[in-house]
Coordinates of C-alpha atoms in Angstrom, one line a residue:
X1 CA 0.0 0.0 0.0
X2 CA 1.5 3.5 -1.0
X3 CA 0.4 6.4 1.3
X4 CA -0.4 10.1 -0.4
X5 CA -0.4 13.4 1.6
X6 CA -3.6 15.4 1.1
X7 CA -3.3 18.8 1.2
X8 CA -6.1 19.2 3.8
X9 CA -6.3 15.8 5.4
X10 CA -3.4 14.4 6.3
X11 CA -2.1 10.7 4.7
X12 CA -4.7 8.5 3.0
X13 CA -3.8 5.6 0.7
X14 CA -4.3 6.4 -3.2
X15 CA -3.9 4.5 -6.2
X16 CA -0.7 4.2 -8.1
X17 CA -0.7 7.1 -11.0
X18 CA 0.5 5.6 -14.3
X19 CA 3.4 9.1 -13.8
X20 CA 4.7 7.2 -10.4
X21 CA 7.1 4.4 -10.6
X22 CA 8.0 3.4 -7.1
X23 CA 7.0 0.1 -5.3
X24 CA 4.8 -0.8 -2.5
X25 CA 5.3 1.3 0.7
X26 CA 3.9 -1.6 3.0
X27 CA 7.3 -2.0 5.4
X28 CA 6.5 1.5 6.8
X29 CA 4.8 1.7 9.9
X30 CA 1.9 4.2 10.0
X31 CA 2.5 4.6 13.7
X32 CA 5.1 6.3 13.1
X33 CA 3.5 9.1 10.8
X34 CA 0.7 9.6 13.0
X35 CA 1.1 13.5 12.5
X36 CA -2.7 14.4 12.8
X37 CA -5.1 16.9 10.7
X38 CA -2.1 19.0 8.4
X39 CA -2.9 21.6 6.4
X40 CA -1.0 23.3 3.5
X41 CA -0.4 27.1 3.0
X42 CA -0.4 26.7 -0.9
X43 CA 0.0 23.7 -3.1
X44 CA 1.1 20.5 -2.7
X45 CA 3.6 19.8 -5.8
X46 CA 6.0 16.5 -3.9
X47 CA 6.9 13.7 -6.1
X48 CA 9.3 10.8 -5.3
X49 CA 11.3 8.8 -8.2
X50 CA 12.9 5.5 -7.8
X51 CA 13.9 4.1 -10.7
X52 CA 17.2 2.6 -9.4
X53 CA 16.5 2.0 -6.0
X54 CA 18.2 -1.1 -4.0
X55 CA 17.1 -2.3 -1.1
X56 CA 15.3 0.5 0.2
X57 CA 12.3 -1.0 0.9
X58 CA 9.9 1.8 -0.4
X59 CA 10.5 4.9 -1.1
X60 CA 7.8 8.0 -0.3
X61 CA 5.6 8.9 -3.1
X62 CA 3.2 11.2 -3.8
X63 CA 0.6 11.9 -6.8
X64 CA 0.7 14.5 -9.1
X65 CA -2.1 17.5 -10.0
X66 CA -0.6 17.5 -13.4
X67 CA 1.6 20.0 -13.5
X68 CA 5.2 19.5 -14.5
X69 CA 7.5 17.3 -12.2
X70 CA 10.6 18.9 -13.2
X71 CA 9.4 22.2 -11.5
X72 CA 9.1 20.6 -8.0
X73 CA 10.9 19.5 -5.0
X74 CA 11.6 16.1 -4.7
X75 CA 13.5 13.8 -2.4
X76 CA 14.6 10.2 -3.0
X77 CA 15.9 7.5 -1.0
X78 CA 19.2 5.8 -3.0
X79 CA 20.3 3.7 0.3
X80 CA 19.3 3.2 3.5
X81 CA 16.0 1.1 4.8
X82 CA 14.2 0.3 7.7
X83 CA 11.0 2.6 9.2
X84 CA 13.3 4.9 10.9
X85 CA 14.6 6.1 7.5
X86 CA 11.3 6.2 5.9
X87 CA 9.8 8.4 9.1
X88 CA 12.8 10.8 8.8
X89 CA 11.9 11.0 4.7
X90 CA 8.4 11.6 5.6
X91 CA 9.1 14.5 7.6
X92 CA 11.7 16.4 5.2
X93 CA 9.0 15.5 2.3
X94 CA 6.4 17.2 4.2
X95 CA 8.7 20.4 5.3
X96 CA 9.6 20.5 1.8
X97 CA 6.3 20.3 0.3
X98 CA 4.9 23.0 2.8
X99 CA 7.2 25.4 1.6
X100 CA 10.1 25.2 4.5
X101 CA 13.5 26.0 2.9
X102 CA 16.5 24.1 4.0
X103 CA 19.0 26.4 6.3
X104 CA 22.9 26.4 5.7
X105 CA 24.7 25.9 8.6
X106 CA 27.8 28.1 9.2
X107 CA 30.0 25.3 11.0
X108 CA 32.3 23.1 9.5
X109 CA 33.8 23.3 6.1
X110 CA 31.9 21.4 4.0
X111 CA 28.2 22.3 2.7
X112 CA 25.2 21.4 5.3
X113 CA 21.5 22.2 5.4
X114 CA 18.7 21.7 8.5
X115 CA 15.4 20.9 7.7
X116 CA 13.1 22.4 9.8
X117 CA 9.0 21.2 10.0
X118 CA 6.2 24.0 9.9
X119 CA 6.5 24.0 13.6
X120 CA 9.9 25.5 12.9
X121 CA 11.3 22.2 15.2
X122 CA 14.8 21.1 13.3
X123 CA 14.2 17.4 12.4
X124 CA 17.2 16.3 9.6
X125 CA 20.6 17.5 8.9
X126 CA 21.3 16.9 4.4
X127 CA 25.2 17.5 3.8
X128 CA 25.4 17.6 -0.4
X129 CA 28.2 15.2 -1.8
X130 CA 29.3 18.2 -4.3
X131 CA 29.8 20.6 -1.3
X132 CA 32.1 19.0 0.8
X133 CA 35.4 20.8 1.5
X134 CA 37.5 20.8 -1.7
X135 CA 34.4 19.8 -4.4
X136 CA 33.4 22.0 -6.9
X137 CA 30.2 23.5 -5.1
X138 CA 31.6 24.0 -1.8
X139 CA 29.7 26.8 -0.6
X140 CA 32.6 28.3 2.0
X141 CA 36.2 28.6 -0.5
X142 CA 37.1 25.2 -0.4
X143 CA 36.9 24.5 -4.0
X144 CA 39.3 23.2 -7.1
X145 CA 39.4 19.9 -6.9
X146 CA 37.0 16.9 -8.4
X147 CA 35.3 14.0 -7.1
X148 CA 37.6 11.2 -6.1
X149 CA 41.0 13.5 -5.6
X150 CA 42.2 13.0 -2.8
X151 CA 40.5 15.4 0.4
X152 CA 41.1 17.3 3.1
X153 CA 42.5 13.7 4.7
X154 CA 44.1 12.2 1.7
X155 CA 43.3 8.7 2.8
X156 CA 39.2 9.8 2.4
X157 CA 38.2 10.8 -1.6
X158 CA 36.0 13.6 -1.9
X159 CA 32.6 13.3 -3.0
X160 CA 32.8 9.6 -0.6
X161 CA 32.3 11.1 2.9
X162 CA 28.3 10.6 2.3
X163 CA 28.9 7.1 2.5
X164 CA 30.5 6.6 5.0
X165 CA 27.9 8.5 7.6
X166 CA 25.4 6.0 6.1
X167 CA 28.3 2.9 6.8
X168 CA 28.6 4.0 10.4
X169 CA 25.0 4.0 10.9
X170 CA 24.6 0.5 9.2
X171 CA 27.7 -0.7 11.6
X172 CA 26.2 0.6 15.0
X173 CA 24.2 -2.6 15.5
X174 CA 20.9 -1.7 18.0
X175 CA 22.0 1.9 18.1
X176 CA 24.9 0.7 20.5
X177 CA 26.6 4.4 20.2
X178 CA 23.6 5.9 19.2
X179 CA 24.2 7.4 15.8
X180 CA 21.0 8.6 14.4
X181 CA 19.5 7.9 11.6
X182 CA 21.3 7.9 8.5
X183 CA 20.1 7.6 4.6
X184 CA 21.9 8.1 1.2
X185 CA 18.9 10.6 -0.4
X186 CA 19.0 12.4 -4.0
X187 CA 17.2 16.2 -3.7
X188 CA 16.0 17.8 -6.9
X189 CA 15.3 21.8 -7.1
X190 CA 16.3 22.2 -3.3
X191 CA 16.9 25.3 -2.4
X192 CA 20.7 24.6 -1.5
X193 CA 23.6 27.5 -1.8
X194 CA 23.9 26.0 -5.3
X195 CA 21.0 24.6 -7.1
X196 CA 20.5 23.8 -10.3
X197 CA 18.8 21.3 -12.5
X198 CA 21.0 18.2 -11.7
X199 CA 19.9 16.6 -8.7
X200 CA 22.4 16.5 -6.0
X201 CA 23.4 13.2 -3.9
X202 CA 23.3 14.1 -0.1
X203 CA 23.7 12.4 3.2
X204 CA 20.8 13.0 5.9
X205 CA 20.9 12.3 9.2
X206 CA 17.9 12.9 12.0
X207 CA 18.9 15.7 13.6
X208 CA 19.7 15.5 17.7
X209 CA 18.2 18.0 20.1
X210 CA 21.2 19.1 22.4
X211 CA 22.5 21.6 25.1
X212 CA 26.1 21.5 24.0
X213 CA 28.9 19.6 22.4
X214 CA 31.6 18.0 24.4
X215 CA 34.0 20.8 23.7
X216 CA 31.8 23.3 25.3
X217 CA 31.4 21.3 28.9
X218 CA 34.4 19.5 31.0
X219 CA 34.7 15.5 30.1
X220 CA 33.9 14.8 33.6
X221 CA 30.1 14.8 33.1
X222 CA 30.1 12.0 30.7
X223 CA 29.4 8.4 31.3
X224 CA 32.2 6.0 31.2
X225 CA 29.3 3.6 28.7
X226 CA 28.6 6.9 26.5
X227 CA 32.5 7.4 26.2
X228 CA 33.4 3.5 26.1
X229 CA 30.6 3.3 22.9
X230 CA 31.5 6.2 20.9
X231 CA 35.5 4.9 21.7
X232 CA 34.8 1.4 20.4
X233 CA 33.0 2.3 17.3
X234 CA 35.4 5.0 16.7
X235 CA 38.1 1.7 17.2
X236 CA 36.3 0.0 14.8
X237 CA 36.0 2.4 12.0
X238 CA 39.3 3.9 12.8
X239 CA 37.4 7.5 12.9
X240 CA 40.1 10.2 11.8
X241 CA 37.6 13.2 13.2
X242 CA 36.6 12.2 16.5
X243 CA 36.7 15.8 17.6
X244 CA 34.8 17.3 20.8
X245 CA 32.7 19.8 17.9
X246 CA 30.7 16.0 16.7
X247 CA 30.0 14.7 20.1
X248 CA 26.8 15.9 21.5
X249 CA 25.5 16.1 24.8
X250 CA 22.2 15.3 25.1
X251 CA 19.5 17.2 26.1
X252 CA 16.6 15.2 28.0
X253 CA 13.2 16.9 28.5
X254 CA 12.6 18.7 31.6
X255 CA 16.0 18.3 32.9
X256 CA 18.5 21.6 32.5
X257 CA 21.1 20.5 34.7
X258 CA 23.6 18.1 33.6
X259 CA 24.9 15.7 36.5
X260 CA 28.8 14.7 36.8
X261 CA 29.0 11.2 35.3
X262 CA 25.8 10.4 34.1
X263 CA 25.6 13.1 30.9
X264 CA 25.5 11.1 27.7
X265 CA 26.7 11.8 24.2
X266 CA 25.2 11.5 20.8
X267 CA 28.1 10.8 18.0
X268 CA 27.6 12.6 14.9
X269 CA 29.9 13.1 11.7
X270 CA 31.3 9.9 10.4
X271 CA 32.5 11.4 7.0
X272 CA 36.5 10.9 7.9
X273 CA 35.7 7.2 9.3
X274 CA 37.1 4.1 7.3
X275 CA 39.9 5.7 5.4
X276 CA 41.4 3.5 2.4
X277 CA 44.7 2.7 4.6
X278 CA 46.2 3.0 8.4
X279 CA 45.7 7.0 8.9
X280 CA 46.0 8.3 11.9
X281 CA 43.1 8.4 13.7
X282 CA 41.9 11.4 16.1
X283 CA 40.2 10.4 19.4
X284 CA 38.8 13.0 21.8
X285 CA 38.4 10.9 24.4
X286 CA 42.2 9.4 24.3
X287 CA 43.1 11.2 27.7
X288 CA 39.4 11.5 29.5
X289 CA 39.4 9.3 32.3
X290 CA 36.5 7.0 31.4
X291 CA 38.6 5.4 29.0
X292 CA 41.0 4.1 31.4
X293 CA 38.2 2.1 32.7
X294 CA 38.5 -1.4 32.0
X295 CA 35.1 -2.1 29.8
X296 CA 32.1 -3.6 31.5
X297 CA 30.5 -6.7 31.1
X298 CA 27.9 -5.7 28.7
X299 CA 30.7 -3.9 26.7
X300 CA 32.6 -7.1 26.6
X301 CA 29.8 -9.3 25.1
X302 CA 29.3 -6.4 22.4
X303 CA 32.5 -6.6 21.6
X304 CA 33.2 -10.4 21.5
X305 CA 30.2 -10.3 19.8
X306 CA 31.4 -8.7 16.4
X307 CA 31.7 -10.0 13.3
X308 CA 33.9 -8.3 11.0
X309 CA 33.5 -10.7 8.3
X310 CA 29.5 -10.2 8.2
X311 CA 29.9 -6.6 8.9
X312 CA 32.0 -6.5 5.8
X313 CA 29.4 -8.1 3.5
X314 CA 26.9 -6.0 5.2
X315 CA 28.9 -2.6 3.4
X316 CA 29.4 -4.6 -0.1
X317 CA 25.6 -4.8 -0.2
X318 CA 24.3 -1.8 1.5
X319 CA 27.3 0.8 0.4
X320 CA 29.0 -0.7 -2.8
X321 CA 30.3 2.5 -3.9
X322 CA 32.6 2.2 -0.7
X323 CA 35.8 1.0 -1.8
X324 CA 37.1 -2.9 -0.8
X325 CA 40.5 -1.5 0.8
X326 CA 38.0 0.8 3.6
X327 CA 36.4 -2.4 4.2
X328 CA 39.5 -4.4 4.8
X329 CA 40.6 -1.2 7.1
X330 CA 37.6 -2.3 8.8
X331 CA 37.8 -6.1 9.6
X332 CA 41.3 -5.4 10.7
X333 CA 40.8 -2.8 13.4
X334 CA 37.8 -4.9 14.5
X335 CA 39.7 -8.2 14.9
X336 CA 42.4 -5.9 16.6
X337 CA 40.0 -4.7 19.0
X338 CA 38.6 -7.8 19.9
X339 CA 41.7 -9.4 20.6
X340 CA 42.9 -6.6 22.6
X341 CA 39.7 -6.3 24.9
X342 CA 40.1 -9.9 25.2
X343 CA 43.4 -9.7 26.8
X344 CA 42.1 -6.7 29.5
X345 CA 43.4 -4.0 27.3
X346 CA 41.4 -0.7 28.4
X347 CA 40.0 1.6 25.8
X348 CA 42.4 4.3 26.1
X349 CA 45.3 1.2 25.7
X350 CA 44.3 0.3 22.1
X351 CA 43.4 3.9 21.3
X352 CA 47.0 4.7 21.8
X353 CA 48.3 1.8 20.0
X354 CA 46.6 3.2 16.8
X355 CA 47.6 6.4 17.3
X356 CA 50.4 7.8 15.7
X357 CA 53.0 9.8 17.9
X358 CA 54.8 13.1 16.8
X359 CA 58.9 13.4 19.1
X360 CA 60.8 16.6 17.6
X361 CA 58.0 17.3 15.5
X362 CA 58.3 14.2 13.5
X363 CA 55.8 11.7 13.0
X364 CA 56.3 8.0 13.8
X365 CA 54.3 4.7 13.1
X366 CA 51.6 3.7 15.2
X367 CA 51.9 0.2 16.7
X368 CA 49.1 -1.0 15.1
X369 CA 51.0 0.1 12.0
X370 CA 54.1 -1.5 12.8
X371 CA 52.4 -4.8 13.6
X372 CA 50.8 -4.7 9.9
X373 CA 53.9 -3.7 8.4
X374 CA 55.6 -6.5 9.4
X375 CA 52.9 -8.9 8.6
X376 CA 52.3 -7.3 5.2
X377 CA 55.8 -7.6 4.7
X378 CA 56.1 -11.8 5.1
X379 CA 53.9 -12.2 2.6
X380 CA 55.5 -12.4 -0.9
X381 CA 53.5 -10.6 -2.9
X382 CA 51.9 -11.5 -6.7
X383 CA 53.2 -8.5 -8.9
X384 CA 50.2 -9.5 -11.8
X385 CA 47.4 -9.8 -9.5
X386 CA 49.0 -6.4 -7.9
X387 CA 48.3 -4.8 -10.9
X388 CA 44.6 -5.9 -11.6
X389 CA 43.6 -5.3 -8.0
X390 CA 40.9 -2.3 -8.1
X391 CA 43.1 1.4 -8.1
X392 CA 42.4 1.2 -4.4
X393 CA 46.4 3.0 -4.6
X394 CA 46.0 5.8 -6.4
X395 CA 45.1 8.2 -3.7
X396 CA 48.6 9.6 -3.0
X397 CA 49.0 7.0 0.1
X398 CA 51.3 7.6 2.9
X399 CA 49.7 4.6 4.9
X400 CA 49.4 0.9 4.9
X401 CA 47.1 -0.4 2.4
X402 CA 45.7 -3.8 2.3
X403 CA 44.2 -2.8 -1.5
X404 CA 47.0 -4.3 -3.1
X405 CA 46.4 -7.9 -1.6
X406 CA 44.7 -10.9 -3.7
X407 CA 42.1 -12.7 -2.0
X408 CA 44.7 -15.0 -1.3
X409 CA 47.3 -12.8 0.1
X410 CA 44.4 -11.1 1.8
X411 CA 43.2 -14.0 3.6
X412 CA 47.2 -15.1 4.5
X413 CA 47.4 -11.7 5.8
X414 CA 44.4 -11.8 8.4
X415 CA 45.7 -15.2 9.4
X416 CA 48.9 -14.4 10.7
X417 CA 48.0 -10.8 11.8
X418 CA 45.5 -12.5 13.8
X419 CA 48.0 -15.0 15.5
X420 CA 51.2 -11.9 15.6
X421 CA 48.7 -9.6 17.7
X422 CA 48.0 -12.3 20.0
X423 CA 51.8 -12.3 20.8
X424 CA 51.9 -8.6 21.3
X425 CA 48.8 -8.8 24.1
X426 CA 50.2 -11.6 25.7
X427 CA 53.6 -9.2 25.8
X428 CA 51.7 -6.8 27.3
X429 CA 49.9 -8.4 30.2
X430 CA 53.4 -9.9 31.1
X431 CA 54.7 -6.4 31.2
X432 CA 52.0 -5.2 33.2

């Protein structure tokens, strides 16, 4: 069943025009678009296409008056499922079709829009793929460069930070960290800094209601589980941007004050997350307290829990445009985190063992680098297959790339990276 928005009485199922091409839009649950009687100020001109869709279960659409398509508004789902991502859809649809125009924001450096409902309540946060810092419409200076050069951290293309918000969302299984809602969407004649005929291919997130970011209030409010989540999915995903500015603290209802301890924080911003190669990653929370707290039962079974080598085929599905080498980044920072929480390693501990250290302002190797290095470096290597392996190299690396491994040299690595790291933990507790 598809579900139409009239312009004086709310939703009401319609029949398919021969003009609208979508599927069914049974999965979503009409619970959660229980918005009551909603009225429109002038016309109601919304259509969705979906020609290409994958695995989005449905996609919002919305009947014509006649008038011409091209002229209107539109929003389309290109990845991301589940009724959570049809709600947040919903709601930008209906702020779009009621005449709400999307608001820059003046942080950060790339392009980035709120979308605010007639209530003027801000309820999704769209960051254009062609505005990020460096593209061609980037709305703030940073311009010159093309989709796929390298960006502002070479190891992340621009034009591919979209992706990855959507990745991190699809990786934080039962909302664990609590990223919110994430979709891949297409926008047509939005009114963005730069509009023009060509759709644009955006990220867009629900936004989160909160008091501050972590930067503007002293790390001793947080909970050790808040930090220890956003720290082990940061692990896993080897974030390069886990700054104070894209952790938020949340803001409950009736409650102003924020208590020492028990404050909690909303992640945000996983554009610089699973780089093509071993970058250095940037943790906030290295140095806060909480994460020299060993983790917690519950925080243990999570993390024994993971699955690197389901989460991986979970990205070739859901994500395809994200390259193979980010996804290898991935299952190895997962396996290393598993093996290091399951010798008592802390979360600060294997935090600094990815971390890159700067003595006399030069920059050496992390350990987690040196451990690969070595590894990579036992296994003779297939100069042929090199070659036909994807241009997963191209980038201008200064990192270590697991790209450039065959399936077989791939699967040799993980195998004795998986028994070498063992021998460093074991090193470690016998130090300690």
């Amino acid at each position: 069943m598809a579900v139409a928005i009239d312009q004086h009485h709310g939703f009401k199922p319609f029949s398919r025009s021969q003009r609208c091409k979508l599927q069914s839009f049974g999965h979503l649950d009409h619970n959660l678009l229980e918005l009551g009687q909603t009225s429109f100020s002038h016309p109601f001109e919304l259509a969705f296409e979906a020609d290409n869709i994958h695995r989005s279960f449905s996609t919002p659409c919305l009947p014509l008056s006649g008038e011409d398509l091209n002229s209107h508004p539109r929003i389309e789902i290109v990845r991301g499922s589940g009724a959570p991502i049809h709600a947040l859809v919903v709601e930008v649809a209906i702020a779009m079709a009621s005449g709400v125009q999307p608001t820059p924001l003046p942080s950060g450096l790339g392009g980035a829009y709120v979308f605010r409902n007639k209530n003027g309540t801000n309820i999704a946060v769209a960051k254009p793929v062609d505005e990020e810092p460096l593209a061609m419409n980037n709305p703030k200076g940073l311009v010159g460069h093309v989709l796929g050069q390298p960006g502002l951290k070479r190891s992340i293309r621009i034009g591919e930070t979209g992706i990855r918000e959507l990745a991190a969302y699809l990786l934080d299984h039962g909302g664990f960290a609590g990223v919110p809602p994430t979709a891949l969407v297409k926008f047509s004649h939005a009114a963005f800094s730069i509009t023009d005929a060509a759709p644009k291919l955006a990220s867009l997130q629900r936004f989160v209601g909160h008091g501050f970011d972590a930067g503007e209030l002293g790390p001793s409010l947080f909970s050790v589980d808040s930090v220890h989540q956003i720290g082990i999915l940061d692990i896993r995903l080897l974030n390069l941007d886990r700054h104070a500015g894209n952790m938020l603290v949340m803001k409950h209802d009736n409650n102003t004050s924020y208590v020492s301890g028990v404050t909690d924080l909303v992640p945000i911003d996983h554009g610089f997350c699973l780089p093509e190669w071993l970058d250095d990653p940037y943790f906030e929370w290295l140095h806060w307290p909480q994460a020299s707290i060993p983790f917690s039962d519950s925080e243990f079974e999570y993390i024994s829990k993971l699955d690197p080598f389901k989460e991986a085929e979970v990205l070739r599905t859901e994500v395809p445009s994200l390259r193979e080498s980010s996804i290898r980044v991935l299952i190895v920072c997962t396996i290393f985190l598993k093996q290091a929480a399951a010798a008592g390693l802390c979360l600060a501990e294997i935090g600094q063992m990815m971390t890159r250290e700067f003595c006399g302002g030069e920059e050496s190797s992390s350990e987690l680098e040196n451990i690969c290095l070595q590894v990579k470096s036992s296994i003779p290597h297939n100069e042929k297959d090199k070659e036909e392996t994807e241009g997963e190299s191209n980038c201008g690396i200064a990192g270590i790339s697991f790209g450039d491994l065959n399936q077989g040299e791939w699967e040799l690595f993980l195998d004795i990276f998986s028994k070498f790291v063992l021998g460093v933990f074991e090193e470690k507790k016998y130090k300690n």
